[in-house]
Amino acid sequence: MESRILDVEGWEKVVHFTDKETQLEAIISVHNSNLGSGLGGCRVRKYDSFEDGLTDVKRLSRGMTYKNALGHIPFGGGKAVVFADPYSEKTPEMMQAMGRAIDSLQGLYVSAQDSGVTTDDIREMRKATRNAAGVEDEQGRGGNPSPFTAYGVWQGMKAAAAHKLGSDSLKGVRVSILGLGAVGMALADYLHQEGARLVVADINDRALAAAREKFAAEVVSPEEACAQDVDIFAPCALGGSINDGTINRLKAGIIAGAANNQLQQPEFDGVLKEKGILYAPDYVINAGGVISIGHEFLGDWNRDKLYGALDNIATVLTQIFERAKAEDKPTGIIADTLAEEIFMQA
Ligand code: NAD
């Protein structure tokens, strides 16, 4: 295995790895470790160029510093990318080599799943390092982060409703969910149990049929999900749901969902503020999964403790909403400021 440190200003350590034997090419990026090891997923993807992969891993690792700080877990921000097609080029041997690359950083980076990486891949990595998490133990603790992400989004939504609608009860509240995958479907379940009225959209007909049957949800097309006459819009599919084409069509007073990078441009949080729409910053409200992974990695996966930490997402969001109101600033800017106050002073 060969490695070389890349000189990237503003990032603590960025290392390029190549392993001829297994065809591994990867970059591990640790943005900041003031709070602890850089924790964040490993993504396997066929990038168009080395620069594209580097740009992605830098952006993602920086995002994890902010997410983990506001998730109040003792981890900094890190991320890894592997330059390979996850379907045709990834092999168990390559993932073991990735484990060796992770291990060579001696705990500075802790890996988990991201797109193109499965639980089996994490198991392969763990043959070479203990610094990879997201696998259920023998007692069924930890593992799949999606249910914890969904729980955190539900709690965050309640905090947004309390701030904007005057009550944290979602009974009778109308919510439009775009994306009924692992997180969106579990979120719909929580909301239905609380008595919310659901509108749903997806490209998967089976998911739509299930939501219609289980939650009496109204089905609309993905293009129309953002424009529903509802109280809350919950983007839970891909990033960029709030874009040039949708921002002027929003009718909801609250945006609170699981998707990463919901705003096509960061400045859109200012536009939402001007429109009087309360935006729950995506990386704060969707931190439940990484909070669970962090607890699992620390050998600290205790249900009560974990759910206490997930409930704290609502407390942090309330703090953000109140400070944004007091300072007359967009919620995204306040979230970043709060995160920086935590990790820069650590
Ligand atoms: P998933 O792949 O299980 O579900 C995504 C859903 O979106 C699928 O049902 C898919 O059919 C649907 N979809 C895809 N493209 C669509 C389109 N154009 N229009 C409508 N629906 C579309 O993913 P997930 O794990 O539920 O994650 C959802 C989002 O939340 C992603 O943005 C992910 O990055 C983010 N997120 C997930 C977690 C987690 O723990 N899984 C944690 C943090 C953030």
Coordinates of N, CA, C and O in Angstrom, one line a residue, residues 198-262:
L198 N -50.9 12.8 6.1 CA -49.7 12.6 5.2 C -50.1 12.7 3.7 O -51.0 12.2 3.2
V199 N -49.2 13.5 3.0 CA -49.1 13.5 1.6 C -47.8 12.9 1.2 O -46.8 13.3 1.9
V200 N -47.7 12.0 0.3 CA -46.4 11.3 0.0 C -46.1 11.3 -1.5 O -47.0 11.3 -2.3
A201 N -44.8 11.2 -1.8 CA -44.4 11.1 -3.2 C -43.1 10.3 -3.2 O -42.3 10.4 -2.3
D202 N -43.0 9.5 -4.3 CA -41.8 8.7 -4.5 C -41.8 8.2 -6.0 O -42.8 8.4 -6.6
I203 N -40.7 7.6 -6.4 CA -40.7 7.1 -7.8 C -41.0 5.5 -7.7 O -41.1 4.9 -8.7
N204 N -41.1 5.1 -6.5 CA -41.3 3.6 -6.2 C -42.8 3.3 -5.9 O -43.2 3.7 -4.8
D205 N -43.4 2.7 -6.9 CA -44.9 2.5 -6.7 C -45.2 1.6 -5.5 O -46.3 1.8 -4.9
R206 N -44.3 0.7 -5.2 CA -44.6 -0.2 -4.1 C -44.6 0.5 -2.7 O -45.5 0.3 -1.9
A207 N -43.7 1.5 -2.6 CA -43.6 2.3 -1.4 C -44.8 3.1 -1.3 O -45.4 3.3 -0.2
L208 N -45.3 3.7 -2.4 CA -46.5 4.5 -2.4 C -47.7 3.7 -2.0 O -48.5 4.1 -1.2
A209 N -47.8 2.5 -2.6 CA -49.0 1.6 -2.2 C -49.0 1.3 -0.7 O -50.0 1.3 -0.1
A210 N -47.8 1.0 -0.2 CA -47.7 0.7 1.2 C -48.1 1.9 2.1 O -48.9 1.7 3.1
A211 N -47.7 3.1 1.7 CA -48.0 4.3 2.5 C -49.5 4.6 2.4 O -50.1 5.0 3.4
R212 N -50.1 4.3 1.3 CA -51.5 4.6 1.1 C -52.3 3.6 2.0 O -53.2 4.1 2.7
E213 N -51.9 2.4 2.0 CA -52.6 1.4 2.8 C -52.4 1.6 4.3 O -53.3 1.6 5.1
K214 N -51.1 1.7 4.7 CA -50.8 1.8 6.1 C -51.2 3.1 6.8 O -51.5 3.1 8.0
F215 N -50.9 4.2 6.0 CA -51.1 5.5 6.7 C -52.2 6.3 6.1 O -52.3 7.5 6.4
A216 N -53.0 5.7 5.2 CA -54.1 6.5 4.5 C -53.5 7.8 3.9 O -54.2 8.8 3.9
A217 N -52.3 7.6 3.4 CA -51.6 8.8 2.8 C -52.2 9.2 1.4 O -52.5 8.3 0.7
E218 N -52.2 10.5 1.1 CA -52.6 10.9 -0.2 C -51.3 10.9 -1.1 O -50.2 11.3 -0.6
V219 N -51.4 10.3 -2.3 CA -50.2 10.2 -3.1 C -50.2 11.3 -4.2 O -51.2 11.6 -4.8
V220 N -49.0 12.0 -4.3 CA -48.9 13.0 -5.4 C -47.6 12.7 -6.1 O -46.8 11.9 -5.7
S221 N -47.4 13.4 -7.2 CA -46.1 13.2 -8.0 C -45.0 13.8 -7.3 O -45.1 14.8 -6.6
P222 N -43.7 13.3 -7.5 CA -42.6 14.0 -6.9 C -42.4 15.5 -7.2 O -42.0 16.2 -6.3
E223 N -42.8 15.9 -8.4 CA -42.7 17.3 -8.7 C -43.7 18.1 -7.9 O -43.4 19.3 -7.7
E224 N -44.8 17.5 -7.5 CA -45.8 18.3 -6.7 C -45.7 18.3 -5.2 O -46.3 19.0 -4.5
A225 N -44.8 17.4 -4.7 CA -44.7 17.2 -3.3 C -44.3 18.5 -2.5 O -44.8 18.8 -1.4
C226 N -43.5 19.3 -3.2 CA -43.0 20.6 -2.5 C -44.1 21.6 -2.5 O -44.1 22.6 -1.7
A227 N -45.1 21.5 -3.4 CA -46.1 22.6 -3.6 C -47.4 22.3 -2.9 O -48.4 22.9 -3.2
Q228 N -47.4 21.3 -2.1 CA -48.7 20.9 -1.4 C -49.1 22.0 -0.3 O -48.2 22.6 0.3
D229 N -50.4 22.1 -0.1 CA -50.9 23.0 0.9 C -50.8 22.3 2.2 O -51.8 21.8 2.7
V230 N -49.6 22.3 2.8 CA -49.4 21.5 4.0 C -48.6 22.4 5.0 O -48.2 23.5 4.7
D231 N -48.5 21.9 6.3 CA -47.8 22.7 7.3 C -46.3 22.5 7.2 O -45.5 23.3 7.4
I232 N -45.9 21.2 6.8 CA -44.5 20.8 6.8 C -44.1 20.1 5.6 O -44.9 19.2 5.1
F233 N -43.0 20.5 5.0 CA -42.5 19.7 3.8 C -41.3 19.0 4.3 O -40.4 19.6 4.9
A234 N -41.2 17.7 4.1 CA -40.1 16.9 4.5 C -39.4 16.2 3.4 O -39.8 15.2 2.9
P235 N -38.3 16.8 2.9 CA -37.5 16.2 1.8 C -36.7 15.0 2.4 O -35.9 15.2 3.3
C236 N -37.0 13.8 1.9 CA -36.4 12.6 2.4 C -35.9 11.7 1.2 O -35.8 10.5 1.4
A237 N -35.7 12.4 0.0 CA -35.2 11.6 -1.1 C -33.7 12.0 -1.4 O -32.8 11.8 -0.5
L238 N -33.5 12.7 -2.5 CA -32.1 13.1 -2.8 C -31.9 14.6 -2.3 O -32.8 15.2 -1.9
G239 N -30.7 15.0 -2.5 CA -30.4 16.4 -2.1 C -31.0 17.4 -3.2 O -31.5 17.0 -4.2
G240 N -30.9 18.7 -2.8 CA -31.3 19.7 -3.8 C -32.8 19.9 -4.0 O -33.2 20.5 -5.0
S241 N -33.7 19.4 -3.1 CA -35.1 19.6 -3.3 C -35.5 21.0 -3.3 O -36.5 21.4 -3.8
I242 N -34.8 21.9 -2.5 CA -35.1 23.3 -2.5 C -34.2 23.9 -3.5 O -33.0 24.2 -3.3
N243 N -34.7 24.2 -4.7 CA -33.9 24.6 -5.8 C -34.6 25.8 -6.6 O -35.7 26.2 -6.2
D244 N -34.0 26.2 -7.6 CA -34.6 27.4 -8.4 C -36.0 27.1 -8.8 O -36.9 28.0 -8.9
G245 N -36.3 25.8 -9.1 CA -37.6 25.5 -9.7 C -38.7 25.3 -8.6 O -39.9 25.3 -8.9
T246 N -38.2 25.1 -7.3 CA -39.2 24.7 -6.3 C -39.4 25.8 -5.2 O -40.4 25.9 -4.6
I247 N -38.4 26.7 -5.1 CA -38.4 27.6 -3.9 C -39.6 28.5 -3.9 O -40.1 28.9 -2.9
N248 N -40.0 28.9 -5.1 CA -41.2 29.8 -5.2 C -42.5 29.1 -5.2 O -43.6 29.7 -5.2
R249 N -42.5 27.8 -5.1 CA -43.7 27.0 -5.2 C -44.1 26.5 -3.8 O -45.1 25.9 -3.6
L250 N -43.2 26.7 -2.8 CA -43.4 26.1 -1.5 C -44.6 26.8 -0.8 O -44.7 28.0 -0.8
K251 N -45.5 25.9 -0.2 CA -46.6 26.5 0.6 C -46.4 26.2 2.0 O -47.1 26.8 2.9
A252 N -45.6 25.2 2.4 CA -45.4 24.8 3.8 C -44.7 26.0 4.6 O -43.9 26.7 4.0
G253 N -45.0 26.0 5.8 CA -44.4 27.0 6.7 C -43.1 26.5 7.3 O -42.3 27.2 7.9
I254 N -42.9 25.2 7.2 CA -41.7 24.5 7.8 C -41.1 23.6 6.8 O -41.8 22.8 6.1
I255 N -39.8 23.6 6.7 CA -39.1 22.5 6.0 C -38.3 21.7 7.0 O -37.4 22.3 7.7
A256 N -38.6 20.4 7.1 CA -37.9 19.6 8.1 C -37.9 18.2 7.5 O -38.9 17.5 7.5
G257 N -36.7 17.7 7.0 CA -36.6 16.4 6.5 C -35.2 15.8 6.6 O -34.3 16.4 7.1
A258 N -35.1 14.6 6.1 CA -33.9 13.8 6.4 C -32.8 14.0 5.3 O -31.6 13.7 5.6
A259 N -33.2 14.4 4.1 CA -32.2 14.5 3.0 C -31.0 15.3 3.3 O -31.1 16.3 4.0
N260 N -29.8 14.9 2.8 CA -28.6 15.8 2.9 C -28.7 16.8 1.9 O -29.3 16.6 0.8
N261 N -28.0 17.9 2.2 CA -27.9 19.0 1.2 C -29.2 19.4 0.5 O -29.3 19.4 -0.7
Q262 N -30.2 19.7 1.3 CA -31.5 20.0 0.8 C -31.6 21.3 0.0 O -32.3 21.5 -1.0

